[in-house]
Short mmCIF file of C-alpha atoms in Angstrom, two decimals:
data_model
loop_
_atom_site.label_atom_id
_atom_site.label_comp_id
_atom_site.label_asym_id
_atom_site.label_seq_id
_atom_site.Cartn_x
_atom_site.Cartn_y
_atom_site.Cartn_z
CA UNK R 1 94.04 101.53 88.42
CA UNK R 2 95.24 98.20 89.82
CA UNK R 3 98.46 98.37 87.81
CA UNK R 4 99.02 101.90 89.13
CA UNK R 5 98.53 100.78 92.74
CA UNK R 6 100.85 97.84 92.23
CA UNK R 7 103.38 100.15 90.59
CA UNK R 8 103.31 102.54 93.54
CA UNK R 9 103.60 99.65 95.99
CA UNK R 10 106.52 98.11 94.08
CA UNK R 11 108.25 101.49 93.90
CA UNK R 12 108.01 101.78 97.68
CA UNK R 13 109.35 98.22 98.05
CA UNK R 14 112.21 98.93 95.62
CA UNK R 15 113.32 102.13 97.35
CA UNK R 16 112.90 100.68 100.85
CA UNK R 17 115.15 97.72 100.00
CA UNK R 18 117.59 100.00 98.14
CA UNK R 19 117.95 102.40 101.05
CA UNK R 20 118.34 99.62 103.60
CA UNK R 21 121.15 98.20 101.46
CA UNK R 22 122.74 101.66 101.10
CA UNK R 23 122.72 101.93 104.91
CA UNK R 24 124.41 98.52 105.12
CA UNK R 25 127.11 99.64 102.63
CA UNK R 26 126.28 96.84 100.19
CA UNK R 27 128.09 97.40 96.86
CA UNK R 28 126.17 99.37 94.21
CA UNK R 29 125.63 96.43 91.82
CA UNK R 30 124.11 94.27 94.56
CA UNK R 31 121.94 97.13 95.91
CA UNK R 32 120.33 97.66 92.53
CA UNK R 33 120.12 93.95 91.71
CA UNK R 34 118.60 92.92 95.05
CA UNK R 35 116.11 95.80 95.09
CA UNK R 36 115.11 95.04 91.52
CA UNK R 37 114.71 91.31 92.20
CA UNK R 38 112.48 91.84 95.26
CA UNK R 39 110.29 94.42 93.49
CA UNK R 40 110.06 92.27 90.33
CA UNK R 41 108.88 89.20 92.22
CA UNK R 42 106.32 91.27 94.13
CA UNK R 43 105.16 92.81 90.85
CA UNK R 44 104.74 89.43 89.19
CA UNK R 45 102.71 87.95 92.02
CA UNK R 46 100.46 90.98 92.44
CA UNK R 47 99.90 91.56 88.71
CA UNK R 48 99.12 87.90 88.04
CA UNK R 49 96.78 87.39 90.99
CA UNK R 50 95.16 90.78 91.42
CA UNK R 51 95.42 92.89 88.26
CA UNK R 52 94.85 90.10 85.75
CA UNK R 53 93.16 87.67 88.19
CA UNK R 54 94.97 84.66 86.81
CA UNK R 55 95.02 81.52 88.92
CA UNK R 56 96.12 78.93 86.40
CA UNK R 57 95.16 78.80 82.80
CA UNK R 58 97.34 78.24 79.80
CA UNK R 59 101.03 78.95 79.88
CA UNK R 60 101.98 79.97 83.41
CA UNK R 61 105.55 78.91 82.59
CA UNK R 62 105.53 80.97 79.40
CA UNK R 63 104.20 83.98 81.32
CA UNK R 64 106.83 83.59 83.98
CA UNK R 65 109.68 83.30 81.49
CA UNK R 66 108.49 86.25 79.39
CA UNK R 67 107.85 88.36 82.51
CA UNK R 68 111.36 87.77 83.79
CA UNK R 69 112.91 88.34 80.33
CA UNK R 70 111.11 91.71 80.12
CA UNK R 71 112.32 92.56 83.61
CA UNK R 72 115.81 91.26 82.88
CA UNK R 73 116.09 93.82 80.10
CA UNK R 74 114.68 96.49 82.44
CA UNK R 75 117.26 95.48 85.09
CA UNK R 76 120.12 95.91 82.57
CA UNK R 77 118.78 99.35 81.59
CA UNK R 78 118.48 100.31 85.26
CA UNK R 79 122.05 99.20 85.95
CA UNK R 80 123.27 101.15 82.91
CA UNK R 81 121.53 104.34 84.08
CA UNK R 82 122.71 104.05 87.68
CA UNK R 83 126.28 103.12 86.76
CA UNK R 84 126.25 105.81 84.06
CA UNK R 85 125.24 108.41 86.63
CA UNK R 86 127.91 107.11 89.00
CA UNK R 87 130.55 107.38 86.27
CA UNK R 88 129.39 110.81 85.10
CA UNK R 89 128.98 112.45 88.50
CA UNK R 90 131.45 110.51 90.63
CA UNK R 91 130.42 108.37 93.57
CA UNK R 92 126.72 108.99 94.11
CA UNK R 93 125.35 110.24 97.39
CA UNK R 94 122.27 108.52 98.79
CA UNK R 95 120.13 111.22 97.15
CA UNK R 96 121.99 110.91 93.85
CA UNK R 97 121.60 107.15 93.81
CA UNK R 98 117.90 107.42 94.59
CA UNK R 99 117.46 110.00 91.81
CA UNK R 100 119.31 107.81 89.29
CA UNK R 101 117.09 104.85 90.21
CA UNK R 102 114.00 107.06 90.00
CA UNK R 103 115.03 108.24 86.52
CA UNK R 104 115.45 104.62 85.42
CA UNK R 105 112.06 103.68 86.87
CA UNK R 106 110.33 106.58 85.11
CA UNK R 107 111.98 105.73 81.80
CA UNK R 108 110.92 102.08 82.03
CA UNK R 109 107.43 102.51 83.48
CA UNK R 110 105.25 102.70 80.37
CA UNK R 111 107.18 100.16 78.29
CA UNK R 112 106.99 97.61 81.11
CA UNK R 113 103.27 98.16 81.71
CA UNK R 114 102.53 97.78 78.00
CA UNK R 115 104.63 94.63 77.76
CA UNK R 116 102.97 93.11 80.83
CA UNK R 117 99.55 93.69 79.33
CA UNK R 118 100.30 92.89 75.69
CA UNK R 119 103.01 90.24 75.86
CA UNK R 120 103.30 88.63 79.27
CA UNK R 121 99.72 88.05 80.40
CA UNK R 122 97.91 88.26 77.05
CA UNK R 123 97.99 84.50 76.38
CA UNK R 124 96.26 83.74 79.65
CA UNK R 125 93.76 86.55 79.21
CA UNK R 126 92.65 85.27 75.81
CA UNK R 127 92.89 81.55 76.53
CA UNK R 128 89.29 81.26 77.64
CA UNK R 129 90.26 80.57 81.23
CA UNK R 130 87.48 81.15 83.77
CA UNK R 131 89.24 84.27 85.00
CA UNK R 132 89.83 85.62 81.48
CA UNK R 133 87.87 88.37 79.78
CA UNK R 134 84.13 88.17 79.39
CA UNK R 135 81.62 89.78 77.03
CA UNK R 136 82.37 93.44 76.46
CA UNK R 137 86.03 93.04 77.46
CA UNK R 138 87.39 92.99 73.94
CA UNK R 139 86.01 89.54 73.19
CA UNK R 140 86.33 88.25 69.64
CA UNK R 141 83.39 88.83 67.25
CA UNK R 142 80.92 86.03 66.78
CA UNK R 143 81.24 83.93 63.59
CA UNK R 144 78.65 86.16 61.87
CA UNK R 145 81.02 89.13 62.29
CA UNK R 146 78.99 90.91 64.97
CA UNK R 147 80.80 91.76 68.21
CA UNK R 148 79.01 90.10 71.15
CA UNK R 149 78.05 93.45 72.71
CA UNK R 150 76.20 94.72 69.58
CA UNK R 151 72.70 93.51 68.68
CA UNK R 152 72.00 92.51 65.10
CA UNK R 153 69.49 94.56 63.16
CA UNK R 154 66.45 92.71 61.74
CA UNK R 155 68.00 92.72 58.27
CA UNK R 156 71.11 90.97 59.70
CA UNK R 157 73.34 94.04 59.45
CA UNK R 158 74.78 95.22 62.75
CA UNK R 159 76.58 98.25 61.33
CA UNK R 160 73.50 100.29 60.45
#
């Protein structure tokens, strides 16, 4: 739910910046790039502090680098889609440019969310930091092979 709220907020930020830059007649490349940069930075800060509740822990530099590499690839894909639409349909109107950016955002939404969860912030979530996962949050099984949320049976077998 938090990722969804952050996604909606970042979408609003992206399109607000984009449309301000369209109104100012900023060139297409810089409109997309600036909008993407502002939304990406907002996304990083909100996801790290609110969604994943990370305040330090192991590898903040690694997280930051991987986050921006993931988003760098997403930025290139966004540029390709917007410039592809511009080439295919001629100079885009404000509506056309917004629709091309929306199509790019929809295409990239699930891959980015999965990569944030599984690649970017995973190291900090499993590092045992105070803000990391607790019992019942996918914690590793105990040495005896029993997950921490399952009680052992009297005969030592938790599977029953």
